[in-house]
Amino acid sequence: MTRRRFLKTSLAALGVGTAAGIYTWRIEPHWLEVVQRRLPIANLPEDLVGLRLVQLSDLHIGPRVDDGYLRQCFQRVKELAPEFVVYTGDFTSHETRVFEHARRMFAHLPLGSRGTFGILGNHDYGLRWSQAHVAQGIAAMATDAGVRVLRNERVEIGGLHIVGLDDLWAKKFDLAAGLETLPAPGAAIVLSHNPDTADLPGWGSYSGWILAGHTHGGQCKPPFLPPPLLPVRNRRYTCGEFELSGQRRMYISRGVGHLQRVRFNVRPEITVFRMDRA
Ligand SMILES: [Fe+2]
């Protein structure tokens, strides 16, 4: 190779590398995709058929996610005017002023016209997922903002039962308590932050959807290969829809926010489900 050719090739490689770096840092982390899906639910009451349920996951309000970006995402959801909104954990990332920051941003959270529900994720439990007072504070603020926070409990709205489970890594996950009073058969969905919870024993006769988050889809994924970094035991659980035992199905959102600000081939998402009768 001549000296001139070598220099040309090196400069081209540098250009491609810089462009890829800028893309993964500046562009894709804020390139929100609005994913539209059907959500078929057994025994769904007739007057809930066709209504929309928006899932937002892993906002990670904190120093690493731009507030302006999150506000724009919230605005997108508000413009959709969904009947239901669910938050599947990791509202926040740990920081010194987590409460101050959360309160400021929670004032803008989109709400559903018929109901808004949420669960906590490991990052809502502060350092080492172990600070119960942090989780308590985040839950109280979300409640003040209009989100019904479910911690291993169930609510019923218009004949639809929504079970919200607490976080696995924070050691607060209690499936038995969450499912205890769930009438069968009935229309139900379960919110559980960590997809690994789907593999734990105790689901009994539950045969509906589990809406999850936590993985962020791995944030970076080489084409045709699985993402190298995935915070789950079951490496199958990347993002999207999964068929599970007992006729259960799970949807894992890629999330809205991020930990480190890098995404490649795993765009952030909000999911707009149209509820239907299974
Ligand atoms: Fe997360």
mmCIF file of C-alpha atoms and ligand atoms in Angstrom:
data_model
loop_
_atom_site.group_PDB
_atom_site.id
_atom_site.type_symbol
_atom_site.label_atom_id
_atom_site.label_comp_id
_atom_site.label_asym_id
_atom_site.label_seq_id
_atom_site.Cartn_x
_atom_site.Cartn_y
_atom_site.Cartn_z
ATOM 1 C CA MET A 1 0.000 0.000 0.000
ATOM 2 C CA THR A 2 1.339 3.413 -0.894
ATOM 3 C CA ARG A 3 1.709 6.079 1.768
ATOM 4 C CA ARG A 4 -1.041 8.164 0.165
ATOM 5 C CA ARG A 5 -3.436 5.188 0.001
ATOM 6 C CA PHE A 6 -2.683 4.324 3.633
ATOM 7 C CA LEU A 7 -3.482 7.879 4.755
ATOM 8 C CA LYS A 8 -6.730 7.930 2.757
ATOM 9 C CA THR A 9 -7.880 4.609 4.222
ATOM 10 C CA SER A 10 -6.986 5.676 7.769
ATOM 11 C CA LEU A 11 -8.860 8.962 7.434
ATOM 12 C CA ALA A 12 -11.920 7.188 6.019
ATOM 13 C CA ALA A 13 -11.877 4.694 8.910
ATOM 14 C CA LEU A 14 -11.536 7.550 11.396
ATOM 15 C CA GLY A 15 -14.478 9.327 9.763
ATOM 16 C CA VAL A 16 -16.682 6.242 9.957
ATOM 17 C CA GLY A 17 -15.648 5.651 13.586
ATOM 18 C CA THR A 18 -16.433 9.256 14.555
ATOM 19 C CA ALA A 19 -19.802 9.159 12.773
ATOM 20 C CA ALA A 20 -20.700 5.876 14.517
ATOM 21 C CA GLY A 21 -19.658 7.357 17.878
ATOM 22 C CA ILE A 22 -21.774 10.458 17.345
ATOM 23 C CA TYR A 23 -24.715 8.317 16.230
ATOM 24 C CA THR A 24 -24.601 5.986 19.262
ATOM 25 C CA TRP A 25 -24.146 8.881 21.669
ATOM 26 C CA ARG A 26 -26.040 11.836 20.236
ATOM 27 C CA ILE A 27 -28.716 10.381 17.994
ATOM 28 C CA GLU A 28 -30.032 6.913 18.816
ATOM 29 C CA PRO A 29 -30.465 7.400 22.617
ATOM 30 C CA HIS A 30 -33.019 10.132 21.816
ATOM 31 C CA TRP A 31 -34.545 8.563 18.696
ATOM 32 C CA LEU A 32 -37.804 7.416 20.240
ATOM 33 C CA GLU A 33 -39.884 4.805 18.443
ATOM 34 C CA VAL A 34 -43.625 4.636 19.049
ATOM 35 C CA VAL A 35 -44.349 0.901 18.821
ATOM 36 C CA GLN A 36 -47.961 -0.020 18.053
ATOM 37 C CA ARG A 37 -49.199 -3.463 19.094
ATOM 38 C CA ARG A 38 -52.346 -5.433 19.850
ATOM 39 C CA LEU A 39 -52.878 -6.611 23.407
ATOM 40 C CA PRO A 40 -55.333 -9.518 23.326
ATOM 41 C CA ILE A 41 -56.725 -10.156 26.807
ATOM 42 C CA ALA A 42 -59.011 -13.064 27.710
ATOM 43 C CA ASN A 43 -62.408 -12.032 29.080
ATOM 44 C CA LEU A 44 -61.773 -8.345 28.429
ATOM 45 C CA PRO A 45 -65.014 -6.440 29.152
ATOM 46 C CA GLU A 46 -66.697 -5.186 25.987
ATOM 47 C CA ASP A 47 -66.358 -1.494 26.829
ATOM 48 C CA LEU A 48 -62.563 -1.786 27.186
ATOM 49 C CA VAL A 49 -62.104 -3.316 23.734
ATOM 50 C CA GLY A 50 -60.211 -0.921 21.465
ATOM 51 C CA LEU A 51 -58.910 1.283 24.273
ATOM 52 C CA ARG A 52 -55.207 2.110 24.347
ATOM 53 C CA LEU A 53 -52.727 1.278 27.048
ATOM 54 C CA VAL A 54 -49.326 2.967 26.784
ATOM 55 C CA GLN A 55 -46.338 1.338 28.467
ATOM 56 C CA LEU A 56 -43.427 3.529 29.521
ATOM 57 C CA SER A 57 -40.463 1.815 31.098
ATOM 58 C CA ASP A 58 -37.062 2.713 32.498
ATOM 59 C CA LEU A 59 -37.277 6.502 32.373
ATOM 60 C CA HIS A 60 -34.136 6.687 34.523
ATOM 61 C CA ILE A 61 -34.745 10.277 35.525
ATOM 62 C CA GLY A 62 -31.328 11.368 36.732
ATOM 63 C CA PRO A 63 -28.044 12.916 35.675
ATOM 64 C CA ARG A 64 -27.547 10.705 32.599
ATOM 65 C CA VAL A 65 -30.884 11.180 30.835
ATOM 66 C CA ASP A 66 -31.654 14.556 29.353
ATOM 67 C CA ASP A 67 -34.711 16.170 30.966
ATOM 68 C CA GLY A 68 -35.695 17.857 27.700
ATOM 69 C CA TYR A 69 -35.692 14.507 25.891
ATOM 70 C CA LEU A 70 -37.906 12.940 28.560
ATOM 71 C CA ARG A 71 -40.296 15.909 28.453
ATOM 72 C CA GLN A 72 -40.607 15.429 24.682
ATOM 73 C CA CYS A 73 -41.392 11.731 25.197
ATOM 74 C CA PHE A 74 -44.029 12.627 27.780
ATOM 75 C CA GLN A 75 -45.523 15.118 25.328
ATOM 76 C CA ARG A 76 -45.741 12.434 22.609
ATOM 77 C CA VAL A 77 -47.768 10.265 24.988
ATOM 78 C CA LYS A 78 -50.003 13.164 26.049
ATOM 79 C CA GLU A 79 -50.806 13.860 22.401
ATOM 80 C CA LEU A 80 -51.911 10.238 21.986
ATOM 81 C CA ALA A 81 -54.369 10.760 24.885
ATOM 82 C CA PRO A 82 -54.394 7.073 25.923
ATOM 83 C CA GLU A 83 -57.007 5.678 28.269
ATOM 84 C CA PHE A 84 -54.407 3.798 30.335
ATOM 85 C CA VAL A 85 -50.734 4.422 31.068
ATOM 86 C CA VAL A 86 -48.471 1.943 32.866
ATOM 87 C CA TYR A 87 -44.934 2.549 34.130
ATOM 88 C CA THR A 88 -42.886 -0.634 34.450
ATOM 89 C CA GLY A 89 -40.157 0.468 36.826
ATOM 90 C CA ASP A 90 -36.895 2.406 37.011
ATOM 91 C CA PHE A 91 -38.547 5.800 37.172
ATOM 92 C CA THR A 92 -35.203 7.106 38.414
ATOM 93 C CA SER A 93 -31.480 6.484 38.639
ATOM 94 C CA HIS A 94 -29.700 7.001 41.921
ATOM 95 C CA GLU A 95 -28.233 10.468 42.520
ATOM 96 C CA THR A 96 -27.761 12.754 45.519
ATOM 97 C CA ARG A 97 -30.781 14.889 44.664
ATOM 98 C CA VAL A 98 -32.988 12.083 43.433
ATOM 99 C CA PHE A 99 -36.132 13.349 45.185
ATOM 100 C CA GLU A 100 -35.750 16.921 43.971
ATOM 101 C CA HIS A 101 -35.148 15.774 40.407
ATOM 102 C CA ALA A 102 -37.995 13.249 40.504
ATOM 103 C CA ARG A 103 -40.482 15.764 41.864
ATOM 104 C CA ARG A 104 -39.585 18.237 39.135
ATOM 105 C CA MET A 105 -39.980 15.657 36.349
ATOM 106 C CA PHE A 106 -42.949 13.748 37.798
ATOM 107 C CA ALA A 107 -45.013 16.933 37.432
ATOM 108 C CA HIS A 108 -44.933 16.231 33.680
ATOM 109 C CA LEU A 109 -45.704 12.485 33.686
ATOM 110 C CA PRO A 110 -48.406 11.572 31.175
ATOM 111 C CA LEU A 111 -51.504 9.995 32.714
ATOM 112 C CA GLY A 112 -54.238 7.824 31.263
ATOM 113 C CA SER A 113 -57.776 9.210 31.134
ATOM 114 C CA ARG A 114 -59.111 5.974 32.717
ATOM 115 C CA GLY A 115 -56.144 5.041 34.904
ATOM 116 C CA THR A 116 -52.380 5.206 35.464
ATOM 117 C CA PHE A 117 -50.440 2.456 37.227
ATOM 118 C CA GLY A 118 -46.804 1.889 38.028
ATOM 119 C CA ILE A 119 -44.313 -0.418 39.666
ATOM 120 C CA LEU A 120 -40.819 0.151 40.997
ATOM 121 C CA GLY A 121 -37.582 -1.145 39.469
ATOM 122 C CA ASN A 122 -34.236 -1.910 41.063
ATOM 123 C CA HIS A 123 -32.907 1.592 40.336
ATOM 124 C CA ASP A 124 -35.797 3.101 42.319
ATOM 125 C CA TYR A 125 -34.269 1.445 45.387
ATOM 126 C CA GLY A 126 -31.172 3.650 45.451
ATOM 127 C CA LEU A 127 -27.681 2.359 46.189
ATOM 128 C CA ARG A 128 -27.213 -1.389 45.745
ATOM 129 C CA TRP A 129 -31.020 -1.611 45.313
ATOM 130 C CA SER A 130 -31.259 -1.599 49.089
ATOM 131 C CA GLN A 131 -32.553 1.782 50.265
ATOM 132 C CA ALA A 132 -36.169 1.226 51.221
ATOM 133 C CA HIS A 133 -36.639 4.901 52.114
ATOM 134 C CA VAL A 134 -35.634 5.927 48.573
ATOM 135 C CA ALA A 135 -38.207 3.542 47.076
ATOM 136 C CA GLN A 136 -40.796 4.803 49.527
ATOM 137 C CA GLY A 137 -40.090 8.408 48.552
ATOM 138 C CA ILE A 138 -40.213 7.687 44.813
ATOM 139 C CA ALA A 139 -43.467 5.755 45.219
ATOM 140 C CA ALA A 140 -45.007 8.586 47.262
ATOM 141 C CA MET A 141 -44.021 11.177 44.654
ATOM 142 C CA ALA A 142 -45.341 9.068 41.786
ATOM 143 C CA THR A 143 -48.588 8.701 43.738
ATOM 144 C CA ASP A 144 -48.791 12.482 44.189
ATOM 145 C CA ALA A 145 -48.290 12.836 40.427
ATOM 146 C CA GLY A 146 -51.326 10.620 39.732
ATOM 147 C CA VAL A 147 -49.720 7.188 39.327
ATOM 148 C CA ARG A 148 -51.272 4.362 41.336
ATOM 149 C CA VAL A 149 -48.116 2.538 42.470
ATOM 150 C CA LEU A 150 -48.670 -1.193 42.929
ATOM 151 C CA ARG A 151 -46.336 -3.065 45.248
ATOM 152 C CA ASN A 152 -47.340 -6.720 45.060
ATOM 153 C CA GLU A 153 -50.975 -5.756 44.812
ATOM 154 C CA ARG A 154 -53.895 -5.741 42.443
ATOM 155 C CA VAL A 155 -56.406 -3.157 41.354
ATOM 156 C CA GLU A 156 -59.510 -3.559 39.256
ATOM 157 C CA ILE A 157 -60.698 -0.961 36.814
ATOM 158 C CA GLY A 158 -63.820 -1.474 34.735
ATOM 159 C CA GLY A 159 -63.468 -5.252 35.011
ATOM 160 C CA LEU A 160 -59.728 -5.331 34.121
ATOM 161 C CA HIS A 161 -57.426 -6.513 36.897
ATOM 162 C CA ILE A 162 -53.953 -5.009 36.993
ATOM 163 C CA VAL A 163 -51.380 -6.730 39.198
ATOM 164 C CA GLY A 164 -48.206 -4.781 39.942
ATOM 165 C CA LEU A 165 -45.243 -6.680 41.352
ATOM 166 C CA ASP A 166 -42.388 -5.146 43.304
ATOM 167 C CA ASP A 167 -38.748 -5.512 42.278
ATOM 168 C CA LEU A 168 -36.790 -8.756 42.210
ATOM 169 C CA TRP A 169 -33.251 -7.407 42.725
ATOM 170 C CA ALA A 170 -34.452 -5.243 45.626
ATOM 171 C CA LYS A 171 -35.737 -8.516 47.134
ATOM 172 C CA LYS A 172 -39.270 -7.123 47.318
ATOM 173 C CA PHE A 173 -40.831 -9.329 44.643
ATOM 174 C CA ASP A 174 -43.783 -11.264 46.094
ATOM 175 C CA LEU A 175 -45.711 -13.111 43.411
ATOM 176 C CA ALA A 176 -48.000 -14.910 45.855
ATOM 177 C CA ALA A 177 -49.153 -11.635 47.401
ATOM 178 C CA GLY A 178 -49.706 -10.054 43.980
ATOM 179 C CA LEU A 179 -51.732 -12.925 42.546
ATOM 180 C CA GLU A 180 -53.449 -13.895 45.812
ATOM 181 C CA THR A 181 -56.788 -12.268 45.167
ATOM 182 C CA LEU A 182 -56.832 -12.442 41.387
ATOM 183 C CA PRO A 183 -60.151 -13.961 40.356
ATOM 184 C CA ALA A 184 -59.975 -16.687 37.719
ATOM 185 C CA PRO A 185 -61.210 -16.480 35.093
ATOM 186 C CA GLY A 186 -60.964 -12.728 34.718
ATOM 187 C CA ALA A 187 -59.340 -10.133 32.502
ATOM 188 C CA ALA A 188 -55.881 -9.370 33.868
ATOM 189 C CA ILE A 189 -52.420 -8.097 33.075
ATOM 190 C CA VAL A 190 -49.328 -8.226 35.271
ATOM 191 C CA LEU A 191 -46.614 -5.583 35.520
ATOM 192 C CA SER A 192 -43.198 -6.910 36.565
ATOM 193 C CA HIS A 193 -39.987 -4.944 36.036
ATOM 194 C CA ASN A 194 -37.498 -7.794 35.704
ATOM 195 C CA PRO A 195 -38.248 -10.385 32.958
ATOM 196 C CA ASP A 196 -36.490 -13.130 34.966
ATOM 197 C CA THR A 197 -39.498 -13.083 37.292
ATOM 198 C CA ALA A 198 -41.446 -14.886 34.563
ATOM 199 C CA ASP A 199 -39.302 -17.995 35.170
ATOM 200 C CA LEU A 200 -39.879 -18.119 38.921
ATOM 201 C CA PRO A 201 -42.338 -20.631 40.349
ATOM 202 C CA GLY A 202 -45.730 -19.526 41.619
ATOM 203 C CA TRP A 203 -47.555 -18.275 38.522
ATOM 204 C CA GLY A 204 -50.187 -20.984 39.002
ATOM 205 C CA SER A 205 -53.050 -20.678 36.549
ATOM 206 C CA TYR A 206 -52.223 -17.156 35.405
ATOM 207 C CA SER A 207 -52.308 -17.205 31.611
ATOM 208 C CA GLY A 208 -52.210 -13.555 30.553
ATOM 209 C CA TRP A 209 -49.650 -10.920 29.669
ATOM 210 C CA ILE A 210 -46.656 -9.834 31.711
ATOM 211 C CA LEU A 211 -45.403 -6.356 30.805
ATOM 212 C CA ALA A 212 -41.737 -5.913 31.720
ATOM 213 C CA GLY A 213 -38.731 -3.652 31.167
ATOM 214 C CA HIS A 214 -35.305 -3.639 32.848
ATOM 215 C CA THR A 215 -33.139 -4.848 29.937
ATOM 216 C CA HIS A 216 -33.287 -1.667 27.806
ATOM 217 C CA GLY A 217 -32.938 -4.258 25.022
ATOM 218 C CA GLY A 218 -29.235 -4.394 25.912
ATOM 219 C CA GLN A 219 -28.874 -0.784 24.604
ATOM 220 C CA CYS A 220 -26.314 -1.874 21.971
ATOM 221 C CA LYS A 221 -26.781 -4.789 19.619
ATOM 222 C CA PRO A 222 -24.624 -5.868 16.689
ATOM 223 C CA PRO A 223 -26.703 -6.720 13.603
ATOM 224 C CA PHE A 224 -27.859 -10.386 13.580
ATOM 225 C CA LEU A 225 -26.305 -11.065 17.000
ATOM 226 C CA PRO A 226 -27.724 -10.837 20.528
ATOM 227 C CA PRO A 227 -26.780 -7.831 22.658
ATOM 228 C CA PRO A 228 -23.570 -8.609 24.598
ATOM 229 C CA LEU A 229 -24.697 -6.905 27.830
ATOM 230 C CA LEU A 230 -28.010 -7.998 29.274
ATOM 231 C CA PRO A 231 -28.890 -7.782 32.992
ATOM 232 C CA VAL A 232 -30.920 -11.003 33.081
ATOM 233 C CA ARG A 233 -30.261 -14.653 33.865
ATOM 234 C CA ASN A 234 -32.361 -15.841 30.957
ATOM 235 C CA ARG A 235 -30.379 -14.559 27.953
ATOM 236 C CA ARG A 236 -33.410 -15.085 25.754
ATOM 237 C CA TYR A 237 -35.089 -12.082 27.365
ATOM 238 C CA THR A 238 -33.815 -9.215 25.260
ATOM 239 C CA CYS A 239 -36.850 -7.184 24.183
ATOM 240 C CA GLY A 240 -40.154 -7.676 22.430
ATOM 241 C CA GLU A 241 -42.676 -10.489 22.740
ATOM 242 C CA PHE A 242 -42.033 -13.908 24.298
ATOM 243 C CA GLU A 243 -44.214 -16.997 24.579
ATOM 244 C CA LEU A 244 -43.995 -18.525 28.040
ATOM 245 C CA SER A 245 -45.203 -21.665 29.735
ATOM 246 C CA GLY A 246 -48.826 -21.860 30.909
ATOM 247 C CA GLN A 247 -49.982 -19.815 27.878
ATOM 248 C CA ARG A 248 -48.499 -16.693 29.431
ATOM 249 C CA ARG A 249 -46.952 -14.094 27.178
ATOM 250 C CA MET A 250 -44.464 -11.380 28.015
ATOM 251 C CA TYR A 251 -43.641 -8.087 26.387
ATOM 252 C CA ILE A 252 -40.284 -6.508 27.289
ATOM 253 C CA SER A 253 -39.988 -2.818 26.474
ATOM 254 C CA ARG A 254 -36.650 -1.409 25.316
ATOM 255 C CA GLY A 255 -37.348 1.484 27.686
ATOM 256 C CA VAL A 256 -37.303 5.240 27.266
ATOM 257 C CA GLY A 257 -34.116 6.200 29.104
ATOM 258 C CA HIS A 258 -30.724 4.612 29.544
ATOM 259 C CA LEU A 259 -27.902 4.056 32.006
ATOM 260 C CA GLN A 260 -24.865 5.151 29.965
ATOM 261 C CA ARG A 261 -25.935 7.369 27.098
ATOM 262 C CA VAL A 262 -25.273 4.925 24.285
ATOM 263 C CA ARG A 263 -27.679 3.026 22.095
ATOM 264 C CA PHE A 264 -26.962 1.192 18.899
ATOM 265 C CA ASN A 265 -29.566 -0.763 16.952
ATOM 266 C CA VAL A 266 -31.847 -0.686 20.045
ATOM 267 C CA ARG A 267 -33.915 2.483 19.816
ATOM 268 C CA PRO A 268 -35.798 3.696 22.898
ATOM 269 C CA GLU A 269 -39.504 2.999 22.766
ATOM 270 C CA ILE A 270 -42.911 3.781 24.083
ATOM 271 C CA THR A 271 -45.403 1.031 23.420
ATOM 272 C CA VAL A 272 -48.984 1.756 22.458
ATOM 273 C CA PHE A 273 -51.133 -1.335 22.985
ATOM 274 C CA ARG A 274 -54.652 -1.542 21.643
ATOM 275 C CA MET A 275 -56.584 -3.790 23.962
ATOM 276 C CA ASP A 276 -58.585 -6.528 22.366
ATOM 277 C CA ARG A 277 -60.439 -9.681 23.360
ATOM 278 C CA ALA A 278 -58.279 -12.800 23.093
HETATM 279 FE FE FE B 1 -33.590 0.216 33.822
#
